[in-house]
PDB file of C-alpha atoms in Angstrom:
ATOM      1  CA  UNK A   1      -3.094  84.904 115.818  1.00 92.00           C
ATOM      2  CA  UNK A   2      -1.261  85.529 112.588  1.00 94.00           C
ATOM      3  CA  UNK A   3       0.231  88.922 111.791  1.00 95.00           C
ATOM      4  CA  UNK A   4      -2.666  89.472 109.391  1.00 95.00           C
ATOM      5  CA  UNK A   5      -5.186  88.706 112.167  1.00 95.00           C
ATOM      6  CA  UNK A   6      -3.425  91.184 114.470  1.00 96.00           C
ATOM      7  CA  UNK A   7      -3.519  93.915 111.818  1.00 95.00           C
ATOM      8  CA  UNK A   8      -7.183  93.296 110.949  1.00 96.00           C
ATOM      9  CA  UNK A   9      -8.187  93.309 114.656  1.00 95.00           C
ATOM     10  CA  UNK A  10      -6.265  96.515 115.264  1.00 95.00           C
ATOM     11  CA  UNK A  11      -7.859  98.208 112.253  1.00 94.00           C
ATOM     12  CA  UNK A  12     -11.311  97.111 113.436  1.00 95.00           C
ATOM     13  CA  UNK A  13     -10.669  98.599 116.901  1.00 93.00           C
ATOM     14  CA  UNK A  14      -9.487 101.818 115.248  1.00 92.00           C
ATOM     15  CA  UNK A  15     -12.759 101.951 113.243  1.00 90.00           C
ATOM     16  CA  UNK A  16     -10.872 101.757 109.958  1.00 92.00           C
ATOM     17  CA  UNK A  17     -11.572  99.579 106.943  1.00 91.00           C
ATOM     18  CA  UNK A  18      -9.795  96.241 106.971  1.00 87.00           C
ATOM     19  CA  UNK A  19      -9.853  95.271 103.307  1.00 91.00           C
ATOM     20  CA  UNK A  20      -6.641  93.919 101.733  1.00 92.00           C
ATOM     21  CA  UNK A  21      -5.535  97.304 100.369  1.00 94.00           C
ATOM     22  CA  UNK A  22      -5.857  98.981 103.790  1.00 93.00           C
ATOM     23  CA  UNK A  23      -4.100  96.057 105.497  1.00 93.00           C
ATOM     24  CA  UNK A  24      -1.171  96.457 103.086  1.00 94.00           C
ATOM     25  CA  UNK A  25      -0.946 100.189 103.822  1.00 93.00           C
ATOM     26  CA  UNK A  26      -0.597  99.538 107.575  1.00 95.00           C
ATOM     27  CA  UNK A  27       1.333  96.233 107.424  1.00 95.00           C
ATOM     28  CA  UNK A  28       4.874  97.552 107.913  1.00 96.00           C
ATOM     29  CA  UNK A  29       4.082  99.952 110.770  1.00 95.00           C
ATOM     30  CA  UNK A  30       1.744  97.550 112.601  1.00 96.00           C
ATOM     31  CA  UNK A  31       4.257  94.692 112.211  1.00 96.00           C
ATOM     32  CA  UNK A  32       6.887  96.896 113.856  1.00 97.00           C
ATOM     33  CA  UNK A  33       4.495  97.679 116.737  1.00 97.00           C
ATOM     34  CA  UNK A  34       3.547  93.989 117.075  1.00 97.00           C
ATOM     35  CA  UNK A  35       7.208  92.945 117.252  1.00 96.00           C
ATOM     36  CA  UNK A  36       7.834  95.571 119.959  1.00 96.00           C
ATOM     37  CA  UNK A  37       4.916  94.138 121.944  1.00 96.00           C
ATOM     38  CA  UNK A  38       6.190  90.589 121.427  1.00 95.00           C
ATOM     39  CA  UNK A  39       9.616  91.449 122.799  1.00 93.00           C
ATOM     40  CA  UNK A  40       8.119  93.299 125.786  1.00 94.00           C
ATOM     41  CA  UNK A  41       5.813  90.366 126.600  1.00 94.00           C
ATOM     42  CA  UNK A  42       8.668  87.870 126.169  1.00 91.00           C
ATOM     43  CA  UNK A  43      10.657  89.778 128.798  1.00 90.00           C
ATOM     44  CA  UNK A  44       7.664  89.726 131.133  1.00 91.00           C
ATOM     45  CA  UNK A  45       6.947  86.016 130.621  1.00 91.00           C
ATOM     46  CA  UNK A  46      10.672  85.113 130.795  1.00 88.00           C
ATOM     47  CA  UNK A  47      10.315  82.614 127.948  1.00 88.00           C
ATOM     48  CA  UNK A  48      12.910  79.850 128.207  1.00 91.00           C
ATOM     49  CA  UNK A  49      14.290  77.429 125.676  1.00 92.00           C
ATOM     50  CA  UNK A  50      16.725  74.524 126.071  1.00 95.00           C
ATOM     51  CA  UNK A  51      19.037  73.421 123.266  1.00 95.00           C
ATOM     52  CA  UNK A  52      21.975  71.101 122.920  1.00 95.00           C
ATOM     53  CA  UNK A  53      25.073  72.819 121.566  1.00 95.00           C
ATOM     54  CA  UNK A  54      28.595  71.700 120.751  1.00 94.00           C
ATOM     55  CA  UNK A  55      31.308  73.988 122.159  1.00 94.00           C
ATOM     56  CA  UNK A  56      34.493  74.557 120.189  1.00 92.00           C
ATOM     57  CA  UNK A  57      37.482  74.594 122.559  1.00 91.00           C
ATOM     58  CA  UNK A  58      35.083  75.225 125.472  1.00 90.00           C
ATOM     59  CA  UNK A  59      33.423  78.212 123.766  1.00 93.00           C
ATOM     60  CA  UNK A  60      29.807  78.389 122.591  1.00 94.00           C
ATOM     61  CA  UNK A  61      28.761  80.963 119.999  1.00 93.00           C
ATOM     62  CA  UNK A  62      25.380  82.225 121.253  1.00 94.00           C
ATOM     63  CA  UNK A  63      24.659  83.710 117.830  1.00 91.00           C
ATOM     64  CA  UNK A  64      24.189  80.174 116.471  1.00 92.00           C
ATOM     65  CA  UNK A  65      21.244  79.385 118.761  1.00 94.00           C
ATOM     66  CA  UNK A  66      17.855  79.040 117.087  1.00 93.00           C
ATOM     67  CA  UNK A  67      16.483  82.196 118.781  1.00 92.00           C
ATOM     68  CA  UNK A  68      18.039  85.423 120.034  1.00 91.00           C
ATOM     69  CA  UNK A  69      19.420  84.785 123.538  1.00 91.00           C
ATOM     70  CA  UNK A  70      19.321  87.668 125.985  1.00 87.00           C
ATOM     71  CA  UNK A  71      20.155  85.706 129.155  1.00 90.00           C
ATOM     72  CA  UNK A  72      21.727  82.316 129.793  1.00 93.00           C
ATOM     73  CA  UNK A  73      19.970  80.572 132.684  1.00 92.00           C
ATOM     74  CA  UNK A  74      22.044  77.403 133.028  1.00 93.00           C
ATOM     75  CA  UNK A  75      24.525  75.146 131.310  1.00 94.00           C
ATOM     76  CA  UNK A  76      24.665  71.398 131.858  1.00 95.00           C
ATOM     77  CA  UNK A  77      27.620  69.210 130.873  1.00 95.00           C
ATOM     78  CA  UNK A  78      28.331  65.588 131.763  1.00 93.00           C
ATOM     79  CA  UNK A  79      24.948  65.327 133.478  1.00 92.00           C
ATOM     80  CA  UNK A  80      25.314  68.233 135.921  1.00 93.00           C
ATOM     81  CA  UNK A  81      25.141  72.016 135.973  1.00 93.00           C
ATOM     82  CA  UNK A  82      28.459  73.735 135.359  1.00 94.00           C
ATOM     83  CA  UNK A  83      29.666  77.314 135.842  1.00 93.00           C
ATOM     84  CA  UNK A  84      29.982  79.520 132.775  1.00 92.00           C
ATOM     85  CA  UNK A  85      31.046  83.036 131.946  1.00 91.00           C
ATOM     86  CA  UNK A  86      30.630  85.480 129.093  1.00 89.00           C
ATOM     87  CA  UNK A  87      33.657  85.967 126.865  1.00 83.00           C
ATOM     88  CA  UNK A  88      35.184  89.074 125.335  1.00 83.00           C
ATOM     89  CA  UNK A  89      32.083  89.562 123.202  1.00 86.00           C
ATOM     90  CA  UNK A  90      28.530  89.024 124.479  1.00 85.00           C
ATOM     91  CA  UNK A  91      28.084  86.290 121.865  1.00 90.00           C
ATOM     92  CA  UNK A  92      30.697  84.013 123.490  1.00 92.00           C
ATOM     93  CA  UNK A  93      30.057  81.711 126.425  1.00 93.00           C
ATOM     94  CA  UNK A  94      33.021  79.984 128.111  1.00 94.00           C
ATOM     95  CA  UNK A  95      32.414  76.519 129.583  1.00 94.00           C
ATOM     96  CA  UNK A  96      34.722  74.257 131.606  1.00 93.00           C
ATOM     97  CA  UNK A  97      34.553  71.227 129.267  1.00 93.00           C
ATOM     98  CA  UNK A  98      34.505  70.686 125.530  1.00 93.00           C
ATOM     99  CA  UNK A  99      31.464  68.391 125.771  1.00 93.00           C
ATOM    100  CA  UNK A 100      27.902  68.542 124.470  1.00 94.00           C
ATOM    101  CA  UNK A 101      26.056  71.153 126.500  1.00 95.00           C
ATOM    102  CA  UNK A 102      22.370  71.523 127.376  1.00 96.00           C
ATOM    103  CA  UNK A 103      21.952  75.285 127.412  1.00 95.00           C
ATOM    104  CA  UNK A 104      18.832  76.847 128.942  1.00 94.00           C
ATOM    105  CA  UNK A 105      18.332  80.479 127.998  1.00 93.00           C
ATOM    106  CA  UNK A 106      15.755  83.249 127.848  1.00 92.00           C
ATOM    107  CA  UNK A 107      14.873  84.143 124.293  1.00 92.00           C
ATOM    108  CA  UNK A 108      12.995  86.598 122.120  1.00 91.00           C
ATOM    109  CA  UNK A 109      10.394  85.123 119.788  1.00 93.00           C
ATOM    110  CA  UNK A 110      10.930  85.230 116.041  1.00 93.00           C
ATOM    111  CA  UNK A 111       9.826  88.483 114.396  1.00 94.00           C
ATOM    112  CA  UNK A 112       6.480  88.647 112.670  1.00 95.00           C
ATOM    113  CA  UNK A 113       7.191  89.557 109.052  1.00 94.00           C
ATOM    114  CA  UNK A 114       4.860  87.791 106.631  1.00 93.00           C
ATOM    115  CA  UNK A 115       1.068  87.782 106.832  1.00 93.00           C
ATOM    116  CA  UNK A 116       0.899  84.144 107.953  1.00 94.00           C
ATOM    117  CA  UNK A 117       3.544  84.333 110.718  1.00 94.00           C
ATOM    118  CA  UNK A 118       2.122  83.255 114.086  1.00 95.00           C
ATOM    119  CA  UNK A 119       3.498  84.642 117.332  1.00 93.00           C
ATOM    120  CA  UNK A 120       5.449  82.164 119.481  1.00 92.00           C
ATOM    121  CA  UNK A 121       3.925  83.691 122.610  1.00 92.00           C
ATOM    122  CA  UNK A 122       1.135  81.766 124.358  1.00 91.00           C
ATOM    123  CA  UNK A 123      -2.213  82.306 122.632  1.00 92.00           C
ATOM    124  CA  UNK A 124      -3.693  83.872 125.766  1.00 91.00           C
ATOM    125  CA  UNK A 125      -1.496  86.968 125.336  1.00 93.00           C
ATOM    126  CA  UNK A 126      -2.111  87.529 121.615  1.00 95.00           C
ATOM    127  CA  UNK A 127      -4.954  90.023 122.301  1.00 95.00           C
ATOM    128  CA  UNK A 128      -2.454  92.094 124.294  1.00 95.00           C
ATOM    129  CA  UNK A 129      -0.417  92.528 121.115  1.00 96.00           C
ATOM    130  CA  UNK A 130      -3.504  94.007 119.426  1.00 96.00           C
ATOM    131  CA  UNK A 131      -4.051  96.431 122.343  1.00 95.00           C
ATOM    132  CA  UNK A 132      -0.436  97.542 122.131  1.00 96.00           C
ATOM    133  CA  UNK A 133      -0.660  98.102 118.353  1.00 96.00           C
ATOM    134  CA  UNK A 134      -3.851 100.150 118.736  1.00 94.00           C
ATOM    135  CA  UNK A 135      -2.349 102.193 121.572  1.00 94.00           C
ATOM    136  CA  UNK A 136       0.820 102.967 119.616  1.00 93.00           C
ATOM    137  CA  UNK A 137      -1.169 103.926 116.518  1.00 93.00           C
ATOM    138  CA  UNK A 138      -3.414 106.276 118.489  1.00 91.00           C
ATOM    139  CA  UNK A 139      -0.387 107.840 120.231  1.00 89.00           C
ATOM    140  CA  UNK A 140       0.957 108.845 116.820  1.00 83.00           C
ATOM    141  CA  UNK A 141      -2.202 110.658 115.808  1.00 73.00           C
ATOM    142  CA  UNK A 142      -3.376 114.188 116.489  1.00 73.00           C
ATOM    143  CA  UNK A 143      -3.890 115.545 120.008  1.00 75.00           C
ATOM    144  CA  UNK A 144      -7.568 114.575 120.112  1.00 71.00           C
ATOM    145  CA  UNK A 145      -6.798 110.850 119.609  1.00 70.00           C
ATOM    146  CA  UNK A 146      -3.732 110.600 121.830  1.00 75.00           C
ATOM    147  CA  UNK A 147      -5.869 110.214 124.947  1.00 74.00           C
ATOM    148  CA  UNK A 148      -7.328 107.046 123.452  1.00 78.00           C
ATOM    149  CA  UNK A 149      -3.803 105.740 122.998  1.00 82.00           C
ATOM    150  CA  UNK A 150      -3.114 106.194 126.708  1.00 86.00           C
ATOM    151  CA  UNK A 151      -6.196 104.139 127.531  1.00 89.00           C
ATOM    152  CA  UNK A 152      -5.135 101.228 125.308  1.00 91.00           C
ATOM    153  CA  UNK A 153      -1.563 101.273 126.616  1.00 91.00           C
ATOM    154  CA  UNK A 154      -2.865 101.411 130.204  1.00 92.00           C
ATOM    155  CA  UNK A 155      -5.035  98.351 129.518  1.00 92.00           C
ATOM    156  CA  UNK A 156      -2.002  96.620 127.989  1.00 94.00           C
ATOM    157  CA  UNK A 157       0.211  97.422 130.994  1.00 93.00           C
ATOM    158  CA  UNK A 158      -2.478  96.366 133.495  1.00 93.00           C
ATOM    159  CA  UNK A 159      -2.940  93.005 131.754  1.00 92.00           C
ATOM    160  CA  UNK A 160       0.832  92.560 131.504  1.00 92.00           C
ATOM    161  CA  UNK A 161       1.205  93.217 135.245  1.00 89.00           C
ATOM    162  CA  UNK A 162      -1.290  90.436 135.969  1.00 88.00           C
ATOM    163  CA  UNK A 163       0.836  88.025 133.936  1.00 85.00           C
ATOM    164  CA  UNK A 164       3.777  88.456 136.307  1.00 65.00           C
ATOM    165  CA  UNK A 165       1.847  87.304 139.369  1.00 44.00           C
ATOM    166  CA  UNK A 166       0.555  84.161 137.705  1.00 44.00           C
ATOM    167  CA  UNK A 167       3.914  82.814 136.547  1.00 48.00           C
ATOM    168  CA  UNK A 168       5.160  81.317 139.823  1.00 45.00           C
ATOM    169  CA  UNK A 169       8.560  79.710 140.168  1.00 46.00           C
ATOM    170  CA  UNK A 170       9.560  77.052 137.694  1.00 50.00           C
ATOM    171  CA  UNK A 171      12.840  75.885 139.156  1.00 52.00           C
ATOM    172  CA  UNK A 172      12.191  74.740 142.725  1.00 53.00           C
ATOM    173  CA  UNK A 173      12.860  76.913 145.758  1.00 55.00           C
ATOM    174  CA  UNK A 174      13.841  80.440 144.663  1.00 58.00           C
ATOM    175  CA  UNK A 175      15.783  80.962 147.916  1.00 62.00           C
ATOM    176  CA  UNK A 176      18.130  78.001 147.467  1.00 64.00           C
ATOM    177  CA  UNK A 177      21.823  78.837 147.645  1.00 68.00           C
ATOM    178  CA  UNK A 178      23.740  77.014 144.937  1.00 65.00           C
ATOM    179  CA  UNK A 179      27.473  76.341 145.121  1.00 67.00           C
ATOM    180  CA  UNK A 180      28.645  77.193 141.604  1.00 62.00           C
ATOM    181  CA  UNK A 181      32.228  76.121 142.322  1.00 67.00           C
ATOM    182  CA  UNK A 182      31.425  72.562 143.326  1.00 56.00           C
TER     183      UNK A 182
END
């Protein structure tokens, strides 16, 4: 779904007009809500990305990755996993060698800003973004509509909880002990 589709769907569920003028009125606020939902769902899904980076004197600047990194999963140099540590700032990653590194990290999807931006989350969770937007909008209304907001956010949280159980383990046996100092 594009940001425009999310806004139009949310307005339809709120029983409001969804002509272009109304969409423009709600665009900024609904985009903010949609980006909050995206980040929350990205944390739940533990989205991972692998990129090759070139360290400078054994240091990688995490700010230069293509997406915002909030957790480094693994670093691979010279064909094997290597230990790493965070530097003085959270944007620095120290590695043992000054070689090309395959860095696997958890990331946040790009923000939805323009009308045609499409969420990087799997398409199956796009309707959850709409539920979150509707819930947040209803929570900001008067007392009589806030109860409806609780219902939408409860549906969102229930669907999000089901996502966790269906993910499984992607990296072999989760109980394996790994010698990081090998």
